[in-house]
mmCIF file of C-alpha atoms (C1' of nucleotides) in Angstrom:
data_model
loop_
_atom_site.group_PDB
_atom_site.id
_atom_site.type_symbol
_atom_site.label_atom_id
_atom_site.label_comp_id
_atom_site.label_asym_id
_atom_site.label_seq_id
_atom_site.Cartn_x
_atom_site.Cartn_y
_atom_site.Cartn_z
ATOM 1 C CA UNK I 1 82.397 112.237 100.201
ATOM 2 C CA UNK I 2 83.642 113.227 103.499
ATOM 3 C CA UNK I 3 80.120 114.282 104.310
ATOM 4 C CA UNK I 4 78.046 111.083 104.066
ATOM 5 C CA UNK I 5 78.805 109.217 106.983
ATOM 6 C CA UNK I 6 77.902 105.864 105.214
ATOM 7 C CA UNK I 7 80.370 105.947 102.327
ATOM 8 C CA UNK I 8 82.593 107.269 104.801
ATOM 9 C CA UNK I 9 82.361 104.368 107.080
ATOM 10 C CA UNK I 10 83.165 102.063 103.884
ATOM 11 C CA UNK I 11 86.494 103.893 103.563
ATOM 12 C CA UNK I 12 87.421 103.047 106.810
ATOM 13 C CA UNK I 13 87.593 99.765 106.179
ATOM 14 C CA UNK I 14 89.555 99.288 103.006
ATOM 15 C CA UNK I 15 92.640 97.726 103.221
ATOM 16 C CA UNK I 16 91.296 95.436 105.873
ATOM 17 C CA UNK I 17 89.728 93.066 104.025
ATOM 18 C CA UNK I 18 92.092 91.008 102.735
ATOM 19 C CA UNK I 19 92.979 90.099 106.375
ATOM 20 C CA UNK I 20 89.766 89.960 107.770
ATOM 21 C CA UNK I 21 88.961 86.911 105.185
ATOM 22 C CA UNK I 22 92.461 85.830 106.305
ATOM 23 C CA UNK I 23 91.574 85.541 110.245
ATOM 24 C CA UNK I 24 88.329 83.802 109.424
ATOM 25 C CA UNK I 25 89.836 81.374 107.482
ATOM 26 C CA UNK I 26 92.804 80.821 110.364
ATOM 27 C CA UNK I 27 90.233 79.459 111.996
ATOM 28 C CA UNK I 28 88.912 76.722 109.237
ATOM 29 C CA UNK I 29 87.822 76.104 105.901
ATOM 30 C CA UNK I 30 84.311 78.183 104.968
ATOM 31 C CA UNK I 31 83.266 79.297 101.671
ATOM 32 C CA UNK I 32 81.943 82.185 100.321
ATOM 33 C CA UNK I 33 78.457 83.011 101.641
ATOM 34 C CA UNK I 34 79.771 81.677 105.265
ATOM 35 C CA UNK I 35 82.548 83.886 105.212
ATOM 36 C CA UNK I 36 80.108 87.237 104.498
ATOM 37 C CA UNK I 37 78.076 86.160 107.292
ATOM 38 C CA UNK I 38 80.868 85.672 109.305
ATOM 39 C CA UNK I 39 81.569 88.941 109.152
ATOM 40 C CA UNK I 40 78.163 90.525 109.190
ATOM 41 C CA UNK I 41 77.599 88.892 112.120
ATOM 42 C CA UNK I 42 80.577 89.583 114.055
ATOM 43 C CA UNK I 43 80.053 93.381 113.513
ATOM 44 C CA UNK I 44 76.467 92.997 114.823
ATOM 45 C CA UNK I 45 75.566 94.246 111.147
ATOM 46 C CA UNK I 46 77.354 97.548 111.720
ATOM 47 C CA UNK I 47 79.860 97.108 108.928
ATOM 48 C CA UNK I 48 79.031 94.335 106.751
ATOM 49 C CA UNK I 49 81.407 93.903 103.547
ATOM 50 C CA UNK I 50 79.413 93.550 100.390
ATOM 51 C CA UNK I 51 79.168 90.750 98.602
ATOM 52 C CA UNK I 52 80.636 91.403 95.831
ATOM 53 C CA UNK I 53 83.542 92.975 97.692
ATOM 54 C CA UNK I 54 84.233 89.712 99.630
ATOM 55 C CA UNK I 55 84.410 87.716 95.990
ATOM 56 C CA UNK I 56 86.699 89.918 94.551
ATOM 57 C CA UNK I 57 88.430 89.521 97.359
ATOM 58 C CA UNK I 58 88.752 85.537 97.313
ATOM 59 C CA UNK I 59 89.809 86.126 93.754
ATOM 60 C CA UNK I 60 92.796 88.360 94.579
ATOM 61 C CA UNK I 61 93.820 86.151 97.512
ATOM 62 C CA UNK I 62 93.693 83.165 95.525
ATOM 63 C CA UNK I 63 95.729 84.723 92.659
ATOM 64 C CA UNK I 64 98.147 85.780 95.352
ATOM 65 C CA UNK I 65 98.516 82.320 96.720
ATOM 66 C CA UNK I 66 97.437 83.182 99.936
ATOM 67 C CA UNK I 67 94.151 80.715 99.835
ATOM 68 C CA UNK I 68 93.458 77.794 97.806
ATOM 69 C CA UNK I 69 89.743 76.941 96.579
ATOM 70 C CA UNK I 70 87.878 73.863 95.857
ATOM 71 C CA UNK I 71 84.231 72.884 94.916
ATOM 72 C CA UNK I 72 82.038 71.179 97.821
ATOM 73 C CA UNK I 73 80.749 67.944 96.721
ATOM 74 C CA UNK I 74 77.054 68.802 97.655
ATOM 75 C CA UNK I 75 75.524 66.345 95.509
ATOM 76 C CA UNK I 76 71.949 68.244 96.394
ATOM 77 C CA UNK I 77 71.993 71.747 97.337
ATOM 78 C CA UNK I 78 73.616 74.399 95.473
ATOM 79 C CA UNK I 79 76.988 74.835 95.050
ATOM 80 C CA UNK I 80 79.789 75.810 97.339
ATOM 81 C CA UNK I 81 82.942 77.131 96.914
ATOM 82 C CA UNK I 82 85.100 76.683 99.690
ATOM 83 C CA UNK I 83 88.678 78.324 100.808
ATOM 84 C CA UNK I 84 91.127 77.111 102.679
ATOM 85 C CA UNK I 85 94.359 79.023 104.127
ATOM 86 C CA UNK I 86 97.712 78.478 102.691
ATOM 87 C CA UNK I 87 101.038 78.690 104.814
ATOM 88 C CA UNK I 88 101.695 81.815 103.022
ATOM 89 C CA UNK I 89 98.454 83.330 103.903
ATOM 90 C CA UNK I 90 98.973 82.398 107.355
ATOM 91 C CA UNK I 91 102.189 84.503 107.041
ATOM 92 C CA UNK I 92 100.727 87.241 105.353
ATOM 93 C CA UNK I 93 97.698 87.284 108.022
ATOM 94 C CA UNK I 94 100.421 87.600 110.877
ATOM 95 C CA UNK I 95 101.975 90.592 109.551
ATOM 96 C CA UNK I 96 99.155 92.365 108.160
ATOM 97 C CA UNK I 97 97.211 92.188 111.938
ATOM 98 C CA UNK I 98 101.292 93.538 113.640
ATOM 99 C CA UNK I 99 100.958 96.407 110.547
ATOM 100 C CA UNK I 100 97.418 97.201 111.717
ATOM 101 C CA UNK I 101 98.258 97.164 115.484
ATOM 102 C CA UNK I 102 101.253 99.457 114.683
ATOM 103 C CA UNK I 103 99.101 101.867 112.432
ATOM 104 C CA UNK I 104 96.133 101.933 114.911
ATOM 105 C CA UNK I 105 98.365 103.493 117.579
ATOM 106 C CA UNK I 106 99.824 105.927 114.853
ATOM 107 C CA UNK I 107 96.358 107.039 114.383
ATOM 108 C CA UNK I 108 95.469 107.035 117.513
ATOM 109 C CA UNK I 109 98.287 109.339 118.273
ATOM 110 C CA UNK I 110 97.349 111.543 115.611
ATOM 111 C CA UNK I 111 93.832 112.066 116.086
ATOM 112 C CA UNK I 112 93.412 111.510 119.981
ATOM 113 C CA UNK I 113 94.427 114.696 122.350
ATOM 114 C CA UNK I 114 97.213 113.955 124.743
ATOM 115 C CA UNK I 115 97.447 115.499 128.103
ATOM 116 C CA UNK G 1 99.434 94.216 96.297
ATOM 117 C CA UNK G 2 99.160 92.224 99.365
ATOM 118 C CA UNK G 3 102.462 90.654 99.746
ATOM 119 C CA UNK G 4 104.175 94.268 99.435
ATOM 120 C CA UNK G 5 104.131 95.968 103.017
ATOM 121 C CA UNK G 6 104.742 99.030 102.112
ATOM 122 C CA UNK G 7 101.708 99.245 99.672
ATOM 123 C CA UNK G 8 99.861 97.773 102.243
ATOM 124 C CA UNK G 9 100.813 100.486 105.050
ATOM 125 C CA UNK G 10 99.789 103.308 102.316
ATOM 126 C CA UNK G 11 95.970 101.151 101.922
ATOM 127 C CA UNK G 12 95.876 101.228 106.404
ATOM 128 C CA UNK G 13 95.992 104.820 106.313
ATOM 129 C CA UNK G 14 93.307 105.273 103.637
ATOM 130 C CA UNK G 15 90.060 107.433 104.525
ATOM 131 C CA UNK G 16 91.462 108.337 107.328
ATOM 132 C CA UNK G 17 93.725 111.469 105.517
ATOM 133 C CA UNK G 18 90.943 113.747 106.090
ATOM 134 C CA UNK G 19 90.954 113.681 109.466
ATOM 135 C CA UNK G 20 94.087 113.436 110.656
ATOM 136 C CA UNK G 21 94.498 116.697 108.115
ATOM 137 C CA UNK G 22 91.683 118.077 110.101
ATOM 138 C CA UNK G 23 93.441 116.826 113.304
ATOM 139 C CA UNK G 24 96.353 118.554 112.718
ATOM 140 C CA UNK G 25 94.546 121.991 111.798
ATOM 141 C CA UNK G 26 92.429 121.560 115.066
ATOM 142 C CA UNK G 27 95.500 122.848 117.019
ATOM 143 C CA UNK G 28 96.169 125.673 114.573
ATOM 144 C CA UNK G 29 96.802 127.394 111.471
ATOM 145 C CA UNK G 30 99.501 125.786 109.179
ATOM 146 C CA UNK G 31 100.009 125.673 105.695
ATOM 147 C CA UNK G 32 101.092 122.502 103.258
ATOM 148 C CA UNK G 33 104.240 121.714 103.386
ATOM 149 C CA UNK G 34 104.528 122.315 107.376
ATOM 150 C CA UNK G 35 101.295 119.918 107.931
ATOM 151 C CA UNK G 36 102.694 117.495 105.926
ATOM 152 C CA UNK G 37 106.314 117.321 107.412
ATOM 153 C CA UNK G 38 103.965 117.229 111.086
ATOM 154 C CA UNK G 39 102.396 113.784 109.761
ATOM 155 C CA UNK G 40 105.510 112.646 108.791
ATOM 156 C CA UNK G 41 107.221 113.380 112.161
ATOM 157 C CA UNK G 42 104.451 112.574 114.556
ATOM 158 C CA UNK G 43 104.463 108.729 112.663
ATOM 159 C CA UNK G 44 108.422 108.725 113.194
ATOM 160 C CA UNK G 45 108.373 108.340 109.202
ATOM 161 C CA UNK G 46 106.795 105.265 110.072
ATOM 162 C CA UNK G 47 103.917 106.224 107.844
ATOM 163 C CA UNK G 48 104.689 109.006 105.563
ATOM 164 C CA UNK G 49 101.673 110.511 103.836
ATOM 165 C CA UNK G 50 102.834 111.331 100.383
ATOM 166 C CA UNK G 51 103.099 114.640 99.541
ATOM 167 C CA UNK G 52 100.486 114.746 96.409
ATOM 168 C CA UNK G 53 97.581 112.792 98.562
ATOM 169 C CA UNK G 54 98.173 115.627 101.229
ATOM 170 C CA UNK G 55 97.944 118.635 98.400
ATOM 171 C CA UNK G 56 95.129 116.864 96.689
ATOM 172 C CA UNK G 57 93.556 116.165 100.525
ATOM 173 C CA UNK G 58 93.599 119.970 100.991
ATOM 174 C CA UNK G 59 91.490 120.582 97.859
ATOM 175 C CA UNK G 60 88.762 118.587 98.714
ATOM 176 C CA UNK G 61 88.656 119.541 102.077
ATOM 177 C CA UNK G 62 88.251 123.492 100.895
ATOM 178 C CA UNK G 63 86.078 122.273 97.967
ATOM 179 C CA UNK G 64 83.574 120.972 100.976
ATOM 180 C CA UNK G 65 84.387 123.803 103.369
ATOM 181 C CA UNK G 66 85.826 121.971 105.792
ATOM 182 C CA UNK G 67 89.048 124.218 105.836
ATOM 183 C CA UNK G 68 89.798 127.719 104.096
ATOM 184 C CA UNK G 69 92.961 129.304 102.467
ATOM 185 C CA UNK G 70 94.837 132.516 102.226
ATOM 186 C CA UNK G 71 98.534 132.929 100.659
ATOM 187 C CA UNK G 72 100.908 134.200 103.476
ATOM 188 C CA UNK G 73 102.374 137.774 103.228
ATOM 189 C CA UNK G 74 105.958 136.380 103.263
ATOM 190 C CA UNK G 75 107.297 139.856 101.543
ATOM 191 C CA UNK G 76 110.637 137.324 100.741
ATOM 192 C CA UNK G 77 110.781 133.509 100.530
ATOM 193 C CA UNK G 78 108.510 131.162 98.998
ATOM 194 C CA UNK G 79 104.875 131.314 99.027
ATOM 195 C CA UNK G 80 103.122 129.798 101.057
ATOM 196 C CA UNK G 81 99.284 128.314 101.397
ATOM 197 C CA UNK G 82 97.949 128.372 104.530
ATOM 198 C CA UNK G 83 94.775 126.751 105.452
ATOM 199 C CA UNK G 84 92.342 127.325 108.864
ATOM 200 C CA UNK G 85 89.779 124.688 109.961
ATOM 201 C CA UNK G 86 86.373 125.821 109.325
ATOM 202 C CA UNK G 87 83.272 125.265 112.356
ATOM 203 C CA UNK G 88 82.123 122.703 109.858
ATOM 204 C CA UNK G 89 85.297 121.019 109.306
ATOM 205 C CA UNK G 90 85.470 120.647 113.512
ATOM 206 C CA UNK G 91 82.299 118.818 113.179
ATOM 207 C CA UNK G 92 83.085 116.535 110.749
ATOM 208 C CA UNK G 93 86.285 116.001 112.708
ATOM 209 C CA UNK G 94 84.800 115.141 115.914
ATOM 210 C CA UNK G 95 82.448 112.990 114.068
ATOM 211 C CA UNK G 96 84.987 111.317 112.148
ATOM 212 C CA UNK G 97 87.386 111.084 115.089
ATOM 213 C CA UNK G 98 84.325 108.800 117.160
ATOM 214 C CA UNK G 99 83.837 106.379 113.731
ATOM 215 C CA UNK G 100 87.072 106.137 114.042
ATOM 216 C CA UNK G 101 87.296 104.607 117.613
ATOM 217 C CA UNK G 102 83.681 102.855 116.515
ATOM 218 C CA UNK G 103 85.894 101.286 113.251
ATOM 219 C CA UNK G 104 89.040 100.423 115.313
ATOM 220 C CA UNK G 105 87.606 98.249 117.966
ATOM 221 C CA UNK G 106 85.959 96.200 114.846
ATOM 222 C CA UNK G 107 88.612 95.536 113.616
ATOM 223 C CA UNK G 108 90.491 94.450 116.544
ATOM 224 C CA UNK G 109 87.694 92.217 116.945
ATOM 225 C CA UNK G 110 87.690 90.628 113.801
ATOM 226 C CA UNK G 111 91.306 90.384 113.706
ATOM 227 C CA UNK G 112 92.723 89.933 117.570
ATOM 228 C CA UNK G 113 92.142 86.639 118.779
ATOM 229 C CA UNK G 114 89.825 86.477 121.626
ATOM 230 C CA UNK G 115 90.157 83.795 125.302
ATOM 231 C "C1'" DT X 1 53.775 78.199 93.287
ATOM 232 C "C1'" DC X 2 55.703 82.156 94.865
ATOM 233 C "C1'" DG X 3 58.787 84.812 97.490
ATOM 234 C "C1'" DA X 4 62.741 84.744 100.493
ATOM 235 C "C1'" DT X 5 67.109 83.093 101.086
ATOM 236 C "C1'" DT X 6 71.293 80.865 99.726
ATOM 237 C "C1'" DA X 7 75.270 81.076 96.623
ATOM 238 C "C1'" DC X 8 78.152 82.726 93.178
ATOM 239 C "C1'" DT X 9 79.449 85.824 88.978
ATOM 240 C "C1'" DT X 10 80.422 89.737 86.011
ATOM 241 C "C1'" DG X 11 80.854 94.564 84.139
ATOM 242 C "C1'" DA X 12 80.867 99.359 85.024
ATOM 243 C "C1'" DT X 13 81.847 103.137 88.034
ATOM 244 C "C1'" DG X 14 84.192 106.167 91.306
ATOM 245 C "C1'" DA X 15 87.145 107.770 95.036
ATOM 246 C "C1'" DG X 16 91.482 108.040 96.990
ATOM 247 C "C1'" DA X 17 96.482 107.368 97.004
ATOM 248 C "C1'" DT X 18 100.429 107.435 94.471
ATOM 249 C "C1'" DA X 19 103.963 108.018 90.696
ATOM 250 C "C1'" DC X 20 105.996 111.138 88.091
ATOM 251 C "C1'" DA X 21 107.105 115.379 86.346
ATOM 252 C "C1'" DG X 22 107.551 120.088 86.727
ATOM 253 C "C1'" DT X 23 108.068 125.167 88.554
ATOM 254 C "C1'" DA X 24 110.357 128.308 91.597
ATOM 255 C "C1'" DC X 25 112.669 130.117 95.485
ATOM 256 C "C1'" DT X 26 116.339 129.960 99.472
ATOM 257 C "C1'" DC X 27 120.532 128.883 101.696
ATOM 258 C "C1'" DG X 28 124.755 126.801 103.116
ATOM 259 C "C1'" DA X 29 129.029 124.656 101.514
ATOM 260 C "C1'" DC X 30 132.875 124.605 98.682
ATOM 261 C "C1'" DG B 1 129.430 132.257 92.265
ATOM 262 C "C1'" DT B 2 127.422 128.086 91.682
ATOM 263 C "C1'" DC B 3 125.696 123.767 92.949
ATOM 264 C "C1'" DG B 4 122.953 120.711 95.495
ATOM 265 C "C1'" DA B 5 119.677 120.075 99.047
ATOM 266 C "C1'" DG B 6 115.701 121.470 100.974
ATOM 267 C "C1'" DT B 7 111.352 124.179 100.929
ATOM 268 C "C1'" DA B 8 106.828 124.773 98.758
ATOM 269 C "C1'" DC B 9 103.255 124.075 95.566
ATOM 270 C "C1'" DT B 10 100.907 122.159 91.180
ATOM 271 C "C1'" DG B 11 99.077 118.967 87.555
ATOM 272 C "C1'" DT B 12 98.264 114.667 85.019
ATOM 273 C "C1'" DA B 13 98.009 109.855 84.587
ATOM 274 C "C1'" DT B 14 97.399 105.510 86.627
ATOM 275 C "C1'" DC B 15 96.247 101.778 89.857
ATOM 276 C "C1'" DT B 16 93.615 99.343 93.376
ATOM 277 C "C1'" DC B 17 89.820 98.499 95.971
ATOM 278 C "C1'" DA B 18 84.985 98.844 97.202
ATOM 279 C "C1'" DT B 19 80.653 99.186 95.534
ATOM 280 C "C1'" DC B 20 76.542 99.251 92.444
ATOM 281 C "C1'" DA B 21 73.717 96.938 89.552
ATOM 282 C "C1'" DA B 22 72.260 93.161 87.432
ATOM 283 C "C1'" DG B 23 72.051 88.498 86.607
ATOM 284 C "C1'" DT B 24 71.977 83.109 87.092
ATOM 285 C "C1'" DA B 25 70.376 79.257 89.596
ATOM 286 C "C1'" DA B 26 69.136 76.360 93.261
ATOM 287 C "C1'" DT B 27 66.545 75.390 97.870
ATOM 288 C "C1'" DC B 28 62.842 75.788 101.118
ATOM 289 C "C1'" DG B 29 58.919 77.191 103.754
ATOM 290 C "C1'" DA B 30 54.177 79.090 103.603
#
DNA sequence: TCGATTACTTGATGAGATACAGTACTCGAC
DNA sequence: GTCGAGTACTGTATCTCATCAAGTAATCGA
């Protein structure tokens, strides 16, 4: 829907996600909820990442051995899952952000007028 | 498929096909195969748009009147489909073309480190 | 106690990109 | 004179990712 300006804005992030939740993570252990927030926040709400988006995502990370998981030991409180970063995902992170610095100028290119 | 860069290159790209489409009819008339071999050398094959997205690209984009076809006249040679950017199509381009720039720098922020 | 918020889960849906296969014409090399 | 490479377009099936919608369950302030 190339029209509606909202789904449209969705699009635009896909294929990011995976190393967005990667870079937060560089930075330290969080679990879910923290992470959404995270990233709500940091766009000043402009382009939050659903919820159920972001634990899909965990799920396909973890499979992928690019995070590892663990219950918090709240003993009141509900419960947390938290993520932590695996040397692979650190890997994976580093090439994914040189891939998106390499496409953004592509696209750039393409779509900006040169004089 | 994180782990597989190539995959991941095609996901970068994604929702943005549209526009750079668009982008590339901005400067003029062309027709399939030509706008696709443009994308293909203006990335240095860095990021070659497959030739069934683009076909299937130009479909929707005439299906929401962003562009508009007519076979060439070629009296000899293969046929060709060219396609024109519509006024509404240069909207939605220069609409598109400022999310864009509005998406990029969020990403950069979420992903380049900051000091 | 009641609603808002925190926190996580699951199933269904849909769009977009691609794989794969196919049709058909042109043109240079051998 | 034909064979392969390149040009040019089409159609179908499939996959992933993002989202919607709905739900479970606990905490906490008014």
């Amino acid at each position: 829907m190339v029209q509606d300006s909202d789904a449209f804005a969705a699009d635009l992030l896909r294929g990011h996600t995976d190393t967005i939740v990667l870079g937060v993570l560089r930075r330290g252990e969080s679990y879910g909820f923290e992470i959404y927030k995270t990233i709500r926040d940091a766009t000043g709400g402009a382009h939050e990442i659903k919820e159920a988006t972001l634990y899909a995502t965990y799920r396909r990370l973890e499979k992928d051995g690019l995070v590892e998981s663990f219950w918090g030991d709240e003993t009141q409180g509900g419960r947390r899952k938290y993520y932590r970063i695996t040397d692979a995902g650190r890997a994976v992170y580093a090439r994914n952000v040189a891939a998106w610095a390499a496409t953004r100028d592509i696209i750039d290119s393409l779509l900006i007028e040169r004089h």
